[in-house]
Structure formats: C-alpha cells, structure tokens
mmCIF file of C-alpha atoms and ligand atoms in Angstrom:
data_model
loop_
_atom_site.group_PDB
_atom_site.id
_atom_site.type_symbol
_atom_site.label_atom_id
_atom_site.label_comp_id
_atom_site.label_asym_id
_atom_site.label_seq_id
_atom_site.Cartn_x
_atom_site.Cartn_y
_atom_site.Cartn_z
ATOM 1 C CA UNK S 792 203.935 6.991 195.558
ATOM 2 C CA UNK S 793 202.980 4.741 198.490
ATOM 3 C CA UNK S 794 202.845 6.340 201.955
ATOM 4 C CA UNK S 795 205.760 5.574 204.271
ATOM 5 C CA UNK S 796 204.880 2.914 206.830
ATOM 6 C CA UNK S 797 205.772 3.791 210.428
ATOM 7 C CA UNK S 798 203.724 1.476 212.670
ATOM 8 C CA UNK S 799 203.199 -2.163 211.875
ATOM 9 C CA UNK S 800 200.479 -4.381 213.320
ATOM 10 C CA UNK S 801 201.054 -8.141 213.313
ATOM 11 C CA UNK S 802 198.424 -10.796 213.894
ATOM 12 C CA UNK S 803 197.980 -14.549 213.668
ATOM 13 C CA UNK S 804 194.682 -15.820 212.341
ATOM 14 C CA UNK S 805 192.878 -19.104 211.643
ATOM 15 C CA UNK S 806 194.282 -22.447 212.845
ATOM 16 C CA UNK S 807 197.563 -21.983 214.712
ATOM 17 C CA UNK S 808 200.701 -23.590 213.316
ATOM 18 C CA UNK S 809 204.155 -24.232 214.772
ATOM 19 C CA UNK S 810 206.469 -21.415 213.727
ATOM 20 C CA UNK S 811 203.929 -18.600 214.031
ATOM 21 C CA UNK S 812 205.878 -17.316 217.046
ATOM 22 C CA UNK S 813 209.129 -17.401 215.103
ATOM 23 C CA UNK S 814 207.437 -15.320 212.376
ATOM 24 C CA UNK S 815 206.064 -12.820 214.909
ATOM 25 C CA UNK S 816 209.534 -12.480 216.431
ATOM 26 C CA UNK S 817 211.061 -11.839 213.008
ATOM 27 C CA UNK S 818 208.457 -9.201 212.153
ATOM 28 C CA UNK S 819 208.902 -7.338 215.444
ATOM 29 C CA UNK S 820 212.677 -7.381 215.465
ATOM 30 C CA UNK S 821 212.971 -6.409 211.791
ATOM 31 C CA UNK S 822 210.512 -3.556 212.302
ATOM 32 C CA UNK S 823 212.532 -2.282 215.260
ATOM 33 C CA UNK S 824 215.767 -2.636 213.282
ATOM 34 C CA UNK S 825 214.334 -0.313 210.619
ATOM 35 C CA UNK S 826 213.112 2.198 213.223
ATOM 36 C CA UNK S 827 209.425 1.251 212.991
ATOM 37 C CA UNK S 828 207.021 0.576 215.858
ATOM 38 C CA UNK S 829 205.408 -2.847 216.191
ATOM 39 C CA UNK S 830 202.030 -3.780 217.643
ATOM 40 C CA UNK S 831 200.594 -7.205 218.363
ATOM 41 C CA UNK S 832 196.935 -7.622 217.483
ATOM 42 C CA UNK S 833 195.503 -10.300 219.763
ATOM 43 C CA UNK S 834 193.211 -13.141 218.576
ATOM 44 C CA UNK S 835 193.498 -12.314 214.887
ATOM 45 C CA UNK S 836 190.894 -10.053 213.353
ATOM 46 C CA UNK S 837 188.793 -10.329 216.525
ATOM 47 C CA UNK S 838 191.405 -8.275 218.400
ATOM 48 C CA UNK S 839 191.402 -5.689 215.626
ATOM 49 C CA UNK S 840 187.654 -5.257 216.057
ATOM 50 C CA UNK S 841 187.776 -5.286 219.891
ATOM 51 C CA UNK S 842 190.827 -3.019 220.043
ATOM 52 C CA UNK S 843 192.873 -5.704 221.795
ATOM 53 C CA UNK S 844 196.192 -4.369 220.515
ATOM 54 C CA UNK S 845 199.465 -4.172 222.452
ATOM 55 C CA UNK S 846 202.823 -2.559 221.690
ATOM 56 C CA UNK S 847 205.586 -5.102 221.093
ATOM 57 C CA UNK S 848 209.237 -4.531 221.868
ATOM 58 C CA UNK S 849 212.293 -6.597 221.206
ATOM 59 C CA UNK S 850 211.978 -8.216 224.664
ATOM 60 C CA UNK S 851 208.280 -9.013 224.087
ATOM 61 C CA UNK S 852 209.333 -11.636 221.560
ATOM 62 C CA UNK S 853 212.279 -13.051 223.509
ATOM 63 C CA UNK S 854 212.293 -16.798 224.137
ATOM 64 C CA UNK S 855 209.468 -17.625 221.728
ATOM 65 C CA UNK S 856 211.280 -18.872 218.601
ATOM 66 C CA UNK S 857 211.111 -22.449 219.915
ATOM 67 C CA UNK S 858 207.508 -22.326 221.122
ATOM 68 C CA UNK S 859 204.475 -23.817 219.378
ATOM 69 C CA UNK S 860 201.089 -22.088 219.384
ATOM 70 C CA UNK S 861 201.047 -18.312 219.101
ATOM 71 C CA UNK S 862 201.663 -15.720 221.818
ATOM 72 C CA UNK S 863 199.293 -13.439 219.895
ATOM 73 C CA UNK S 864 196.508 -16.047 220.168
ATOM 74 C CA UNK S 865 194.365 -16.741 217.152
ATOM 75 C CA UNK S 866 190.744 -16.967 216.111
ATOM 76 C CA UNK S 867 188.488 -17.486 213.139
ATOM 77 C CA UNK S 868 186.529 -14.237 213.122
ATOM 78 C CA UNK S 869 183.194 -14.148 211.277
ATOM 79 C CA UNK S 870 182.570 -10.479 212.124
ATOM 80 C CA UNK S 871 185.509 -9.414 209.938
ATOM 81 C CA UNK S 872 183.617 -10.709 206.920
ATOM 82 C CA UNK S 873 180.976 -8.022 207.513
ATOM 83 C CA UNK S 874 181.618 -4.430 206.435
ATOM 84 C CA UNK S 875 180.704 -3.109 209.928
ATOM 85 C CA UNK S 876 183.340 -5.321 211.560
ATOM 86 C CA UNK S 877 186.029 -4.213 209.144
ATOM 87 C CA UNK S 878 185.146 -0.525 209.650
ATOM 88 C CA UNK S 879 185.473 -0.895 213.429
ATOM 89 C CA UNK S 880 188.805 -2.628 212.941
ATOM 90 C CA UNK S 881 190.042 0.137 210.664
ATOM 91 C CA UNK S 882 189.044 2.847 213.136
ATOM 92 C CA UNK S 883 190.955 1.106 215.920
ATOM 93 C CA UNK S 884 194.075 0.866 213.768
ATOM 94 C CA UNK S 885 193.765 4.518 212.745
ATOM 95 C CA UNK S 886 193.500 5.643 216.401
ATOM 96 C CA UNK S 887 196.821 3.947 217.119
ATOM 97 C CA UNK S 888 198.394 5.175 213.893
ATOM 98 C CA UNK S 889 198.974 1.629 212.595
ATOM 99 C CA UNK S 890 199.632 2.015 208.876
ATOM 100 C CA UNK S 891 200.778 -1.452 207.811
ATOM 101 C CA UNK S 892 199.563 -4.958 208.641
ATOM 102 C CA UNK S 893 201.205 -8.365 208.566
ATOM 103 C CA UNK S 894 198.815 -11.292 208.680
ATOM 104 C CA UNK S 895 200.144 -14.749 209.487
ATOM 105 C CA UNK S 896 197.530 -17.342 208.552
ATOM 106 C CA UNK S 897 195.902 -19.398 205.852
ATOM 107 C CA UNK S 898 193.732 -18.708 202.841
ATOM 108 C CA UNK S 899 190.696 -17.570 204.878
ATOM 109 C CA UNK S 900 192.864 -14.987 206.620
ATOM 110 C CA UNK S 901 194.228 -13.732 203.285
ATOM 111 C CA UNK S 902 190.734 -13.411 201.939
ATOM 112 C CA UNK S 903 189.908 -11.081 204.844
ATOM 113 C CA UNK S 904 193.140 -9.134 204.302
ATOM 114 C CA UNK S 905 192.463 -8.809 200.589
ATOM 115 C CA UNK S 906 188.995 -7.310 201.135
ATOM 116 C CA UNK S 907 190.283 -5.021 203.912
ATOM 117 C CA UNK S 908 193.172 -3.690 201.854
ATOM 118 C CA UNK S 909 190.833 -2.843 198.978
ATOM 119 C CA UNK S 910 188.483 -0.917 201.275
ATOM 120 C CA UNK S 911 190.985 0.985 203.383
ATOM 121 C CA UNK S 912 194.356 2.675 203.010
ATOM 122 C CA UNK S 913 196.283 0.130 205.064
ATOM 123 C CA UNK S 914 198.650 -2.129 203.113
ATOM 124 C CA UNK S 915 198.568 -5.803 204.081
ATOM 125 C CA UNK S 916 201.239 -8.469 203.739
ATOM 126 C CA UNK S 917 200.361 -12.145 204.247
ATOM 127 C CA UNK S 918 202.625 -14.910 205.533
ATOM 128 C CA UNK S 919 201.469 -18.481 204.883
ATOM 129 C CA UNK S 920 200.972 -19.984 208.337
ATOM 130 C CA UNK S 921 199.101 -23.257 208.117
ATOM 131 C CA UNK S 922 199.944 -26.893 208.695
ATOM 132 C CA UNK S 923 197.936 -27.790 205.573
ATOM 133 C CA UNK S 924 200.344 -26.347 202.944
ATOM 134 C CA UNK S 925 197.375 -25.526 200.758
ATOM 135 C CA UNK S 926 198.455 -22.094 199.590
ATOM 136 C CA UNK S 927 199.742 -21.321 196.127
ATOM 137 C CA UNK S 928 202.841 -19.161 195.807
ATOM 138 C CA UNK S 929 205.075 -20.911 198.321
ATOM 139 C CA UNK S 930 206.841 -24.256 198.413
ATOM 140 C CA UNK S 931 206.450 -24.252 202.182
ATOM 141 C CA UNK S 932 203.960 -22.960 204.690
ATOM 142 C CA UNK S 933 204.935 -22.194 208.270
ATOM 143 C CA UNK S 934 204.028 -25.236 210.383
ATOM 144 C CA UNK S 935 203.729 -27.901 207.715
ATOM 145 C CA UNK S 936 207.146 -29.441 208.306
ATOM 146 C CA UNK S 937 206.594 -29.723 212.055
ATOM 147 C CA UNK S 938 203.102 -31.162 211.631
ATOM 148 C CA UNK S 939 204.218 -33.731 209.116
ATOM 149 C CA UNK S 940 207.113 -34.779 211.351
ATOM 150 C CA UNK S 941 204.718 -35.158 214.276
ATOM 151 C CA UNK S 942 202.552 -37.375 212.075
ATOM 152 C CA UNK S 943 205.564 -39.436 210.975
ATOM 153 C CA UNK S 944 206.679 -39.974 214.557
ATOM 154 C CA UNK S 945 203.197 -41.121 215.539
ATOM 155 C CA UNK S 946 202.748 -43.404 212.519
ATOM 156 C CA UNK S 947 206.140 -45.059 213.159
ATOM 157 C CA UNK S 948 204.898 -45.888 216.654
ATOM 158 C CA UNK S 949 201.650 -47.244 215.267
ATOM 159 C CA UNK S 950 203.647 -49.450 212.899
ATOM 160 C CA UNK S 951 205.358 -51.085 215.894
ATOM 161 C CA UNK S 952 202.101 -52.090 217.512
ATOM 162 C CA UNK S 953 200.510 -52.959 214.142
ATOM 163 C CA UNK S 954 203.407 -55.297 213.495
ATOM 164 C CA UNK S 955 203.150 -56.918 216.935
ATOM 165 C CA UNK S 956 199.482 -57.791 216.340
ATOM 166 C CA UNK S 957 199.433 -58.212 212.548
ATOM 167 C CA UNK S 958 196.886 -55.455 212.289
ATOM 168 C CA UNK S 959 195.584 -53.145 209.643
ATOM 169 C CA UNK S 960 195.643 -49.560 210.856
ATOM 170 C CA UNK S 961 193.697 -46.664 209.432
ATOM 171 C CA UNK S 962 195.427 -43.466 210.519
ATOM 172 C CA UNK S 963 193.626 -40.195 210.072
ATOM 173 C CA UNK S 964 195.768 -37.088 209.751
ATOM 174 C CA UNK S 965 194.659 -33.454 209.456
ATOM 175 C CA UNK S 966 193.711 -31.810 206.200
ATOM 176 C CA UNK S 967 190.089 -30.888 205.646
ATOM 177 C CA UNK S 968 190.687 -29.721 202.091
ATOM 178 C CA UNK S 969 194.304 -30.673 201.485
ATOM 179 C CA UNK S 970 196.100 -33.998 201.387
ATOM 180 C CA UNK S 971 199.683 -32.850 201.881
ATOM 181 C CA UNK S 972 200.126 -34.073 205.442
ATOM 182 C CA UNK S 973 198.693 -37.435 204.398
ATOM 183 C CA UNK S 974 200.820 -37.639 201.257
ATOM 184 C CA UNK S 975 204.118 -36.678 202.848
ATOM 185 C CA UNK S 976 203.683 -38.620 206.087
ATOM 186 C CA UNK S 977 202.271 -41.626 204.228
ATOM 187 C CA UNK S 978 205.220 -41.873 201.861
ATOM 188 C CA UNK S 979 207.697 -41.304 204.693
ATOM 189 C CA UNK S 980 206.216 -44.109 206.791
ATOM 190 C CA UNK S 981 205.726 -46.640 203.998
ATOM 191 C CA UNK S 982 201.923 -46.588 204.037
ATOM 192 C CA UNK S 983 200.109 -48.976 201.679
ATOM 193 C CA UNK S 984 197.448 -46.461 200.764
ATOM 194 C CA UNK S 985 197.035 -42.747 201.078
ATOM 195 C CA UNK S 986 193.574 -41.235 200.713
ATOM 196 C CA UNK S 987 193.387 -37.499 200.067
ATOM 197 C CA UNK S 988 190.662 -34.968 199.284
ATOM 198 C CA UNK S 989 192.246 -34.038 195.942
ATOM 199 C CA UNK S 990 191.651 -37.526 194.471
ATOM 200 C CA UNK S 991 188.543 -39.644 194.288
ATOM 201 C CA UNK S 992 189.247 -42.946 196.007
ATOM 202 C CA UNK S 993 188.661 -46.067 193.963
ATOM 203 C CA UNK S 994 187.130 -48.352 196.622
ATOM 204 C CA UNK S 995 187.547 -51.503 194.544
ATOM 205 C CA UNK S 996 191.206 -50.779 193.965
ATOM 206 C CA UNK S 997 191.734 -50.095 197.674
ATOM 207 C CA UNK S 998 189.926 -53.250 198.818
ATOM 208 C CA UNK S 999 191.455 -55.487 196.134
ATOM 209 C CA UNK S 1000 194.935 -54.246 196.988
ATOM 210 C CA UNK S 1001 194.413 -55.061 200.668
ATOM 211 C CA UNK S 1002 192.849 -58.470 199.824
ATOM 212 C CA UNK S 1003 195.807 -59.319 197.652
ATOM 213 C CA UNK S 1004 198.182 -58.379 200.496
ATOM 214 C CA UNK S 1005 196.133 -60.446 202.913
ATOM 215 C CA UNK S 1006 196.485 -63.465 200.589
ATOM 216 C CA UNK S 1007 200.235 -63.192 200.511
ATOM 217 C CA UNK S 1008 200.320 -62.724 204.285
ATOM 218 C CA UNK S 1009 201.470 -59.136 204.291
ATOM 219 C CA UNK S 1010 200.007 -58.557 207.688
ATOM 220 C CA UNK S 1011 200.983 -54.999 208.543
ATOM 221 C CA UNK S 1012 199.055 -52.501 206.507
ATOM 222 C CA UNK S 1013 198.936 -48.821 207.152
ATOM 223 C CA UNK S 1014 196.330 -46.693 205.401
ATOM 224 C CA UNK S 1015 196.834 -42.964 205.892
ATOM 225 C CA UNK S 1016 193.669 -40.927 205.398
ATOM 226 C CA UNK S 1017 193.337 -37.146 205.306
ATOM 227 C CA UNK S 1018 190.353 -36.051 207.401
ATOM 228 C CA UNK S 1019 188.726 -34.537 204.306
ATOM 229 C CA UNK S 1020 189.019 -37.543 201.979
ATOM 230 C CA UNK S 1021 185.903 -38.418 200.009
ATOM 231 C CA UNK S 1022 184.714 -41.059 202.504
ATOM 232 C CA UNK S 1023 184.756 -38.511 205.335
ATOM 233 C CA UNK S 1024 187.766 -39.594 207.376
ATOM 234 C CA UNK S 1025 189.301 -42.621 209.091
ATOM 235 C CA UNK S 1026 186.214 -44.063 210.803
ATOM 236 C CA UNK S 1027 184.252 -44.140 207.557
ATOM 237 C CA UNK S 1028 187.109 -45.772 205.663
ATOM 238 C CA UNK S 1029 187.383 -48.375 208.446
ATOM 239 C CA UNK S 1030 183.673 -49.244 208.118
ATOM 240 C CA UNK S 1031 184.059 -50.032 204.439
ATOM 241 C CA UNK S 1032 187.236 -52.030 204.940
ATOM 242 C CA UNK S 1033 185.725 -54.035 207.801
ATOM 243 C CA UNK S 1034 182.714 -54.915 205.642
ATOM 244 C CA UNK S 1035 184.832 -56.059 202.739
ATOM 245 C CA UNK S 1036 187.676 -57.720 204.703
ATOM 246 C CA UNK S 1037 185.906 -59.403 207.621
ATOM 247 C CA UNK S 1038 189.024 -61.361 208.604
ATOM 248 C CA UNK S 1039 191.237 -58.326 208.967
ATOM 249 C CA UNK S 1040 191.968 -56.998 212.458
ATOM 250 C CA UNK S 1041 191.321 -53.311 211.838
ATOM 251 C CA UNK S 1042 192.008 -50.384 214.173
ATOM 252 C CA UNK S 1043 191.589 -46.646 213.678
ATOM 253 C CA UNK S 1044 193.834 -43.926 215.079
ATOM 254 C CA UNK S 1045 192.929 -40.269 214.662
ATOM 255 C CA UNK S 1046 195.974 -38.095 215.259
ATOM 256 C CA UNK S 1047 193.999 -34.836 215.508
ATOM 257 C CA UNK S 1048 195.310 -31.667 217.056
ATOM 258 C CA UNK S 1049 198.619 -33.038 218.287
ATOM 259 C CA UNK S 1050 199.685 -32.218 214.714
ATOM 260 C CA UNK S 1051 199.100 -28.527 215.349
ATOM 261 C CA UNK S 1052 201.198 -28.192 218.494
ATOM 262 C CA UNK S 1053 204.784 -28.662 219.529
ATOM 263 C CA UNK S 1054 208.074 -26.917 219.101
ATOM 264 C CA UNK S 1055 208.631 -25.878 215.460
ATOM 265 C CA UNK S 1056 211.188 -27.791 213.400
ATOM 266 C CA UNK S 1057 214.366 -26.127 212.199
ATOM 267 C CA UNK S 1058 212.845 -25.682 208.735
ATOM 268 C CA UNK S 1059 209.727 -23.994 210.111
ATOM 269 C CA UNK S 1060 211.775 -21.632 212.295
ATOM 270 C CA UNK S 1061 213.973 -20.801 209.335
ATOM 271 C CA UNK S 1062 211.226 -20.070 206.824
ATOM 272 C CA UNK S 1063 209.215 -18.162 209.451
ATOM 273 C CA UNK S 1064 212.252 -15.989 210.165
ATOM 274 C CA UNK S 1065 212.960 -15.345 206.486
ATOM 275 C CA UNK S 1066 209.325 -14.620 205.698
ATOM 276 C CA UNK S 1067 208.820 -12.340 208.719
ATOM 277 C CA UNK S 1068 211.887 -10.316 207.812
ATOM 278 C CA UNK S 1069 210.853 -10.089 204.181
ATOM 279 C CA UNK S 1070 207.294 -9.010 205.060
ATOM 280 C CA UNK S 1071 208.586 -5.915 206.866
ATOM 281 C CA UNK S 1072 210.875 -5.095 203.952
ATOM 282 C CA UNK S 1073 207.878 -5.385 201.622
ATOM 283 C CA UNK S 1074 205.978 -2.778 203.618
ATOM 284 C CA UNK S 1075 208.984 -0.459 203.692
ATOM 285 C CA UNK S 1076 209.579 -0.830 199.950
ATOM 286 C CA UNK S 1077 205.903 -0.180 199.191
ATOM 287 C CA UNK S 1078 205.178 -3.704 197.936
ATOM 288 C CA UNK S 1079 201.606 -4.084 199.105
ATOM 289 C CA UNK S 1080 198.857 -6.684 199.381
ATOM 290 C CA UNK S 1081 200.970 -9.691 198.584
ATOM 291 C CA UNK S 1082 201.713 -12.949 200.335
ATOM 292 C CA UNK S 1083 205.396 -13.549 200.951
ATOM 293 C CA UNK S 1084 206.364 -17.108 200.065
ATOM 294 C CA UNK S 1085 209.468 -19.109 199.231
ATOM 295 C CA UNK S 1086 209.764 -20.717 195.805
ATOM 296 C CA UNK S 1087 212.927 -22.583 194.818
ATOM 297 C CA UNK S 1088 214.586 -21.170 197.927
ATOM 298 C CA UNK S 1089 213.945 -17.573 196.883
ATOM 299 C CA UNK S 1090 211.438 -15.136 198.298
ATOM 300 C CA UNK S 1091 208.352 -14.827 196.114
ATOM 301 C CA UNK S 1092 205.437 -12.428 196.199
ATOM 302 C CA UNK S 1093 201.941 -13.518 195.248
ATOM 303 C CA UNK S 1094 199.001 -11.081 195.171
ATOM 304 C CA UNK S 1095 196.771 -11.918 198.162
ATOM 305 C CA UNK S 1096 193.920 -12.515 195.766
ATOM 306 C CA UNK S 1097 195.825 -15.355 194.081
ATOM 307 C CA UNK S 1098 197.033 -16.877 197.354
ATOM 308 C CA UNK S 1099 193.349 -17.097 198.243
ATOM 309 C CA UNK S 1100 192.033 -18.857 195.214
ATOM 310 C CA UNK S 1101 194.766 -21.144 194.039
ATOM 311 C CA UNK S 1102 195.598 -24.469 195.632
ATOM 312 C CA UNK S 1103 198.792 -26.384 195.102
ATOM 313 C CA UNK S 1104 198.525 -29.308 192.713
ATOM 314 C CA UNK S 1105 199.151 -32.853 193.842
ATOM 315 C CA UNK S 1106 201.932 -34.449 191.814
ATOM 316 C CA UNK S 1107 200.659 -37.689 190.220
ATOM 317 C CA UNK S 1108 204.114 -39.162 190.313
ATOM 318 C CA UNK S 1109 204.035 -39.111 194.106
ATOM 319 C CA UNK S 1110 200.921 -41.279 194.091
ATOM 320 C CA UNK S 1111 202.645 -43.668 191.714
ATOM 321 C CA UNK S 1112 205.597 -43.879 194.112
ATOM 322 C CA UNK S 1113 203.230 -44.881 196.941
ATOM 323 C CA UNK S 1114 201.907 -47.815 194.899
ATOM 324 C CA UNK S 1115 205.316 -49.025 193.782
ATOM 325 C CA UNK S 1116 207.040 -48.755 197.148
ATOM 326 C CA UNK S 1117 204.261 -50.293 199.227
ATOM 327 C CA UNK S 1118 204.068 -53.534 197.260
HETATM 328 O O1 F6P V 1736 193.781 -25.482 208.804
HETATM 329 C C1 F6P V 1736 194.464 -26.311 209.643
HETATM 330 C C2 F6P V 1736 193.579 -27.378 210.230
HETATM 331 O O2 F6P V 1736 194.332 -28.003 211.229
HETATM 332 C C3 F6P V 1736 193.007 -28.371 209.255
HETATM 333 O O3 F6P V 1736 193.919 -29.362 208.850
HETATM 334 C C4 F6P V 1736 191.862 -28.913 210.050
HETATM 335 O O4 F6P V 1736 190.887 -29.449 209.209
HETATM 336 C C5 F6P V 1736 191.352 -27.712 210.761
HETATM 337 O O5 F6P V 1736 192.442 -26.816 210.869
HETATM 338 C C6 F6P V 1736 190.781 -27.978 212.129
HETATM 339 O O6 F6P V 1736 190.273 -26.815 212.650
HETATM 340 P P1 F6P V 1736 189.802 -26.650 214.155
HETATM 341 O O7 F6P V 1736 191.017 -26.557 215.021
HETATM 342 O O8 F6P V 1736 189.021 -25.393 214.160
HETATM 343 O O9 F6P V 1736 188.989 -27.861 214.507
#
C-alpha cells in the first residue's frame, strides 16, 4: 500500500512554456483543497539541490493564470544527473517532509524524475510543459498552443511585407528535435514548404518547386523551417536557396524566443488547469511515477519512462496537405 502523501513539492524545469503558471496554480490550489501542504521548488532541480524551497499558499498563486514564464523560475540542471546531486536533493525534501513531487517540464525533466523516483521513496508525477509538443502520451503539451499562435501571428505579418516586395521568406521557428511548431504554423499560414527534423529534406524537390513557382510568377513564398531541420536552420536553408535561385529576393527571419513567452492561450490555461488538478489526485490515489496527459479529451497516464523515450509521430497526410494547398 502506497504511503499517504501530505506535502507536495512542485517545480518547473527545462525550457519555460506559457501555461506553466496556470499548472502551478492548479497544483497548489488542488493540494490545499485536499488538505495537503504545497511547496514551490525554485529553478527546477537546481532549487531542490540548493534547498531553495518555499511554502506556497492559495494567495501565492493569485493573479498568475494569465502570465507567461514561470514564477517558480526554471533551469536545466546537470548536477541532478549525478547521484550526489540527487542525494542532496532528496535530503532537502526529507528535511521539509515533502513526500510527493510534481514536475512540470519536458522529456529531460521526466528522465530526471524517473531516475529519482527509482532511487528514493518519493513519488513523482510529470506534467508535459514544453512548447515543442514532443512528448508521447498527450495530444497537447502546456505551451504549444500559445507558441504556435505566436508563430502564426508573426508569419502573417511577414506575409504582408513579403507580398509588398515579392520576396521569398525563410522563417525559422523553434524545435530543435521536433517539427510540430513548424508543421502547425506552416499549414496555418499557407507556407509553400515546411522543413522539419523528423523528415529528410529533398533539396531538389524544394528547389524545383520554388523554381516552378518563380516561372509562373508566384512571387510570395514562405518556407517555414524548424531550427533542428537537417540543414541546420533558416540561415543554412537560405544559403542553398540563394545559390540555386539567384534571381529570388530572399530574406530570413528567425522568430526565436518570442515563441516561448507571452500570456498563455485559453487552451493552454485549460489543459494546464486540468493536468495540475489531476496530478494532485494521482498522488493522493497512489498513482505514481506517471506523466499526466490528455488523449482524446480524457486524462491519460503514461509511465515516466515511456514519456521520456517516445516521440510523437508526424502524420504523413499533413505533409501531403501542405503540398496540395500551397500550389
Ligand atoms: O524545448 C523548448 C525549446 O524552446 C526548443 O524548441 C529550443 O530548441 C530550445 O528550447 C531552446 O533552448 P534555450 O532556451 O536553452 O536556448
């Protein structure tokens, strides 16, 4: 029989994502509702190791549901991947009596949680908080919808200026290992080409497609590139295109970290609230070491180990849609 959880620690880890605050708020308020104590662990696992841990009350999470970033701060902590670091972290939690952890982050953060929960008697629940949407076991990740809408808004603006000058724009969006932001924002903005890390780019096909459009005087072309595509991002793609299409007026725009900030969308606030609530219930019910996700609009629970390894699959049909609609 699993031990009863009485004090919950919540942390945000890895790259921040809009909606992390909404998730923190949901965790704290649900914990209080069920008579548990809540603690905020600052700067992810780094705060666990440095004992930077503060009690959180209902008022501590007031007025944050609409805020981007994370009031708990975040970090990528290498020390937690060493046994010594994890032991220190465990001792700090023990001193405070924290007996359950909720980790809001991406696959790297779950990997840390998975190792920690195997070594020590503290159950861990993960919530997928990443703009990249590269976690298996959930149709959504907290922050993706906001990030993709930020990208769409920016690309629409680029289209205006591209149209005014008859230019070819290469727009780089975030996604070191995942092409979801590129795929969704590219389809939603009518991009001609979308280059993503999950697919090898056929250079000849890309260049021939653009040449053919040049011939028939289709002068506005938008190519959306994920930063981790196989050329190595927007600037590299632009070099190749400039070489092969010397007459084209090519510009590059790298959207960068603006995609990580901003007020979370309604969808991100909603899923963050549902997931935060469900994470506390998991700990109370003794469902341990899982990531809480949403699949087909229902809560789903994936062992942390699987949320780490698996990546979502890109749907080939979506790539076909891009080709057909951009003709
Ligand atoms: O994981 C989210 C993400 O924004 C990726 O899309 C991007 O490659 C990476 O983080 C950037 O990390 P950093 O903020 O450390 O440069």
